[in-house]
mmCIF file of C-alpha atoms in Angstrom:
data_model
loop_
_atom_site.group_PDB
_atom_site.id
_atom_site.type_symbol
_atom_site.label_atom_id
_atom_site.label_comp_id
_atom_site.label_asym_id
_atom_site.label_seq_id
_atom_site.Cartn_x
_atom_site.Cartn_y
_atom_site.Cartn_z
ATOM 1 C CA UNK B 1 0.117 -0.482 -0.210
ATOM 2 C CA UNK B 2 1.318 3.399 -0.772
ATOM 3 C CA UNK B 3 1.809 6.085 1.819
ATOM 4 C CA UNK B 4 3.677 8.534 -0.164
ATOM 5 C CA UNK B 5 3.642 10.017 -3.502
ATOM 6 C CA UNK B 6 6.542 12.193 -5.145
ATOM 7 C CA UNK B 7 6.939 14.089 -8.123
ATOM 8 C CA UNK B 8 10.611 14.604 -9.196
ATOM 9 C CA UNK B 9 11.848 18.152 -10.865
ATOM 10 C CA UNK B 10 13.446 21.539 -10.404
ATOM 11 C CA UNK B 11 12.357 24.654 -8.163
ATOM 12 C CA UNK B 12 12.245 27.991 -10.167
ATOM 13 C CA UNK B 13 10.302 29.594 -11.929
ATOM 14 C CA UNK B 14 12.701 29.194 -15.124
ATOM 15 C CA UNK B 15 12.163 25.333 -14.814
ATOM 16 C CA UNK B 16 8.599 25.149 -14.172
ATOM 17 C CA UNK B 17 7.460 24.420 -17.924
ATOM 18 C CA UNK B 18 10.476 22.157 -18.575
ATOM 19 C CA UNK B 19 10.495 18.179 -19.697
ATOM 20 C CA UNK B 20 12.368 17.530 -16.480
ATOM 21 C CA UNK B 21 9.710 18.696 -14.023
ATOM 22 C CA UNK B 22 6.965 16.228 -15.531
ATOM 23 C CA UNK B 23 7.137 14.674 -12.272
ATOM 24 C CA UNK B 24 5.874 18.360 -10.796
ATOM 25 C CA UNK B 25 3.121 18.750 -13.001
ATOM 26 C CA UNK B 26 1.466 14.531 -12.369
ATOM 27 C CA UNK B 27 1.946 16.129 -8.344
ATOM 28 C CA UNK B 28 0.316 19.476 -9.363
ATOM 29 C CA UNK B 29 -2.491 17.944 -11.014
ATOM 30 C CA UNK B 30 -2.911 15.478 -8.595
ATOM 31 C CA UNK B 31 -3.198 17.648 -5.924
ATOM 32 C CA UNK B 32 -5.747 19.341 -8.026
ATOM 33 C CA UNK B 33 -8.732 16.740 -8.634
ATOM 34 C CA UNK B 34 -8.102 16.075 -4.403
ATOM 35 C CA UNK B 35 -8.482 19.207 -3.185
ATOM 36 C CA UNK B 36 -4.672 19.106 -1.316
ATOM 37 C CA UNK B 37 -2.635 22.370 -1.003
ATOM 38 C CA UNK B 38 0.755 21.773 -1.223
ATOM 39 C CA UNK B 39 2.906 24.070 1.329
ATOM 40 C CA UNK B 40 6.622 24.718 2.100
ATOM 41 C CA UNK B 41 8.374 22.532 4.751
ATOM 42 C CA UNK B 42 11.894 23.512 5.285
ATOM 43 C CA UNK B 43 12.157 19.911 7.559
ATOM 44 C CA UNK B 44 11.429 17.569 4.243
ATOM 45 C CA UNK B 45 13.090 19.864 1.879
ATOM 46 C CA UNK B 46 10.165 20.568 -0.461
ATOM 47 C CA UNK B 47 6.716 21.547 -0.526
ATOM 48 C CA UNK B 48 4.265 18.961 1.186
ATOM 49 C CA UNK B 49 0.237 18.136 1.234
ATOM 50 C CA UNK B 50 -1.755 15.427 2.046
ATOM 51 C CA UNK B 51 -4.521 13.938 0.020
ATOM 52 C CA UNK B 52 -7.480 11.423 0.240
ATOM 53 C CA UNK B 53 -7.454 8.348 -2.090
ATOM 54 C CA UNK B 54 -9.601 5.740 -2.107
ATOM 55 C CA UNK B 55 -10.086 6.259 2.005
ATOM 56 C CA UNK B 56 -6.293 6.293 2.317
ATOM 57 C CA UNK B 57 -4.010 9.717 3.390
ATOM 58 C CA UNK B 58 -1.215 10.207 0.918
ATOM 59 C CA UNK B 59 1.459 12.454 1.752
ATOM 60 C CA UNK B 60 2.508 13.991 -1.534
ATOM 61 C CA UNK B 61 5.858 15.663 -2.233
ATOM 62 C CA UNK B 62 7.900 17.905 -4.602
ATOM 63 C CA UNK B 63 11.489 17.750 -3.639
ATOM 64 C CA UNK B 64 12.602 21.352 -3.923
ATOM 65 C CA UNK B 65 16.347 20.628 -3.994
ATOM 66 C CA UNK B 66 17.631 20.481 -6.657
ATOM 67 C CA UNK B 67 16.621 17.213 -9.176
ATOM 68 C CA UNK B 68 20.136 15.500 -8.171
ATOM 69 C CA UNK B 69 19.764 16.490 -4.414
ATOM 70 C CA UNK B 70 15.853 14.484 -4.442
ATOM 71 C CA UNK B 71 16.505 11.766 -2.178
ATOM 72 C CA UNK B 72 17.583 14.722 0.902
ATOM 73 C CA UNK B 73 13.588 15.464 0.737
ATOM 74 C CA UNK B 74 12.691 11.570 0.122
ATOM 75 C CA UNK B 75 13.923 10.487 2.621
ATOM 76 C CA UNK B 76 13.552 13.124 5.495
ATOM 77 C CA UNK B 77 9.921 12.575 5.379
ATOM 78 C CA UNK B 78 9.380 8.692 4.632
ATOM 79 C CA UNK B 79 12.227 8.273 7.786
ATOM 80 C CA UNK B 80 10.046 11.103 10.329
ATOM 81 C CA UNK B 81 6.852 8.774 9.266
ATOM 82 C CA UNK B 82 8.421 5.816 8.892
ATOM 83 C CA UNK B 83 7.577 4.650 5.363
ATOM 84 C CA UNK B 84 9.506 2.066 4.206
ATOM 85 C CA UNK B 85 10.268 1.817 0.376
ATOM 86 C CA UNK B 86 8.151 -0.578 -1.141
ATOM 87 C CA UNK B 87 5.058 2.522 0.329
ATOM 88 C CA UNK B 88 6.580 4.897 -1.782
ATOM 89 C CA UNK B 89 5.511 6.039 -5.957
ATOM 90 C CA UNK B 90 8.229 8.401 -8.014
ATOM 91 C CA UNK B 91 6.885 9.977 -10.529
ATOM 92 C CA UNK B 92 9.261 11.501 -12.942
ATOM 93 C CA UNK B 93 10.335 12.508 -16.619
ATOM 94 C CA UNK B 94 11.913 9.293 -18.747
ATOM 95 C CA UNK B 95 13.072 9.368 -21.885
ATOM 96 C CA UNK B 96 13.233 6.211 -23.433
ATOM 97 C CA UNK B 97 9.202 6.597 -23.274
ATOM 98 C CA UNK B 98 7.855 8.476 -26.054
ATOM 99 C CA UNK B 99 5.881 11.690 -25.017
ATOM 100 C CA UNK B 100 2.328 10.276 -24.345
ATOM 101 C CA UNK B 101 3.626 6.747 -22.679
ATOM 102 C CA UNK B 102 3.879 5.879 -19.362
ATOM 103 C CA UNK B 103 5.121 2.745 -17.377
ATOM 104 C CA UNK B 104 4.784 1.961 -13.542
ATOM 105 C CA UNK B 105 7.747 -0.822 -12.467
ATOM 106 C CA UNK B 106 9.445 -1.210 -9.014
ATOM 107 C CA UNK B 107 13.159 -1.165 -8.394
ATOM 108 C CA UNK B 108 15.562 -1.610 -10.834
ATOM 109 C CA UNK B 109 18.277 0.613 -12.186
ATOM 110 C CA UNK B 110 18.460 4.511 -12.250
ATOM 111 C CA UNK B 111 19.000 4.170 -15.474
ATOM 112 C CA UNK B 112 21.484 7.602 -15.057
ATOM 113 C CA UNK B 113 18.538 9.783 -13.863
ATOM 114 C CA UNK B 114 19.827 11.573 -11.198
ATOM 115 C CA UNK B 115 17.236 12.407 -8.989
ATOM 116 C CA UNK B 116 16.551 8.436 -9.138
ATOM 117 C CA UNK B 117 19.765 7.989 -8.742
ATOM 118 C CA UNK B 118 19.771 10.475 -5.182
ATOM 119 C CA UNK B 119 16.833 8.222 -3.902
ATOM 120 C CA UNK B 120 18.527 5.486 -4.276
ATOM 121 C CA UNK B 121 21.597 6.656 -2.468
ATOM 122 C CA UNK B 122 19.552 8.597 0.091
ATOM 123 C CA UNK B 123 17.145 5.313 1.271
ATOM 124 C CA UNK B 124 19.433 2.933 0.457
ATOM 125 C CA UNK B 125 17.081 0.747 -1.371
ATOM 126 C CA UNK B 126 15.822 0.589 -4.828
ATOM 127 C CA UNK B 127 12.513 -1.091 -4.008
ATOM 128 C CA UNK B 128 10.308 1.974 -4.542
ATOM 129 C CA UNK B 129 7.735 1.844 -7.256
ATOM 130 C CA UNK B 130 8.087 4.598 -10.387
ATOM 131 C CA UNK B 131 5.391 5.826 -12.428
ATOM 132 C CA UNK B 132 7.668 7.023 -15.781
ATOM 133 C CA UNK B 133 5.805 9.315 -17.702
ATOM 134 C CA UNK B 134 7.239 9.504 -21.232
ATOM 135 C CA UNK B 135 9.017 12.572 -22.568
ATOM 136 C CA UNK B 136 11.120 10.962 -25.964
ATOM 137 C CA UNK B 137 14.272 11.609 -26.358
ATOM 138 C CA UNK B 138 16.487 14.016 -28.692
ATOM 139 C CA UNK B 139 17.789 10.838 -30.628
ATOM 140 C CA UNK B 140 22.097 12.084 -29.862
ATOM 141 C CA UNK B 141 23.125 11.465 -26.236
ATOM 142 C CA UNK B 142 25.179 14.986 -26.215
ATOM 143 C CA UNK B 143 21.992 16.945 -26.384
ATOM 144 C CA UNK B 144 20.007 15.077 -23.495
ATOM 145 C CA UNK B 145 20.856 17.954 -20.861
ATOM 146 C CA UNK B 146 19.109 20.695 -23.168
ATOM 147 C CA UNK B 147 16.645 18.105 -24.254
ATOM 148 C CA UNK B 148 15.364 17.744 -20.890
ATOM 149 C CA UNK B 149 15.889 21.464 -19.431
ATOM 150 C CA UNK B 150 13.354 22.760 -22.054
ATOM 151 C CA UNK B 151 9.894 23.475 -23.184
ATOM 152 C CA UNK B 152 8.049 21.205 -24.711
ATOM 153 C CA UNK B 153 5.786 22.044 -28.591
ATOM 154 C CA UNK B 154 2.364 22.033 -27.248
ATOM 155 C CA UNK B 155 1.712 18.731 -28.996
ATOM 156 C CA UNK B 156 4.078 17.241 -26.298
ATOM 157 C CA UNK B 157 3.036 18.794 -23.674
ATOM 158 C CA UNK B 158 -0.518 17.753 -24.458
ATOM 159 C CA UNK B 159 0.409 14.020 -24.699
ATOM 160 C CA UNK B 160 2.510 14.636 -21.135
ATOM 161 C CA UNK B 161 -0.734 15.522 -19.467
ATOM 162 C CA UNK B 162 -3.142 13.409 -21.341
ATOM 163 C CA UNK B 163 -0.695 10.674 -19.580
ATOM 164 C CA UNK B 164 -0.811 12.006 -16.233
ATOM 165 C CA UNK B 165 -4.356 11.857 -16.187
ATOM 166 C CA UNK B 166 -4.629 8.266 -17.304
ATOM 167 C CA UNK B 167 -2.177 7.518 -14.728
ATOM 168 C CA UNK B 168 -4.175 8.891 -12.358
ATOM 169 C CA UNK B 169 -7.517 7.129 -13.220
ATOM 170 C CA UNK B 170 -5.676 4.009 -11.815
ATOM 171 C CA UNK B 171 -4.539 5.322 -8.415
ATOM 172 C CA UNK B 172 -7.165 3.635 -6.538
ATOM 173 C CA UNK B 173 -5.372 0.726 -7.712
ATOM 174 C CA UNK B 174 -2.052 2.184 -6.686
ATOM 175 C CA UNK B 175 -2.727 2.444 -3.037
ATOM 176 C CA UNK B 176 -4.669 -0.321 -2.595
ATOM 177 C CA UNK B 177 -1.640 -2.466 -3.916
ATOM 178 C CA UNK B 178 -3.221 -3.485 -6.730
ATOM 179 C CA UNK B 179 -0.218 -3.365 -8.958
ATOM 180 C CA UNK B 180 -1.242 -5.849 -11.569
ATOM 181 C CA UNK B 181 -4.817 -4.004 -11.954
ATOM 182 C CA UNK B 182 -2.887 -0.536 -12.311
ATOM 183 C CA UNK B 183 -0.312 -2.244 -14.931
ATOM 184 C CA UNK B 184 -3.470 -3.446 -17.075
ATOM 185 C CA UNK B 185 -5.270 0.307 -16.983
ATOM 186 C CA UNK B 186 -1.718 2.300 -17.622
ATOM 187 C CA UNK B 187 -0.041 0.231 -20.197
ATOM 188 C CA UNK B 188 -3.260 -0.900 -22.032
ATOM 189 C CA UNK B 189 -2.551 1.467 -25.911
ATOM 190 C CA UNK B 190 -3.898 4.845 -25.341
ATOM 191 C CA UNK B 191 -7.103 5.668 -26.846
#
């Protein structure tokens, strides 16, 4: 059962609309959908809120450290509230998926994603769940940093927003730990 939902991104207006902030977009949409309010919490190095989903209270977190220090916020909140890695869902941008694609998985490699890398290091575990929001790949490795820190064109942003919406429709399954049902709903071809 999930207890903490984390969206990854970089703080500041200059990054707000960039692909790397897809995790923040997801949390913002979820907070709006469930009437939750995110507020700065210095002790957790981020914006923190609480939502009720399927009768379960869930912590929401957007780390306000930069991406490569995301684990500082996640670990601080998880330790204080005794939340195990398996009870955490981290939502992040994914280069290896096209805009509009979304995938759920548990554990595995950080695949070079600095936010995931730091969360694994700070938690001492890779067993947390990941919701991977596709942002596409520039096609050339040397362009990746510029790609993730750039605003997507309107059609790609619409596809990313649609993926966020689709993934939130299976949130009740996620909260209940019904992973296979959630995956069936997420991994079905987009209509």
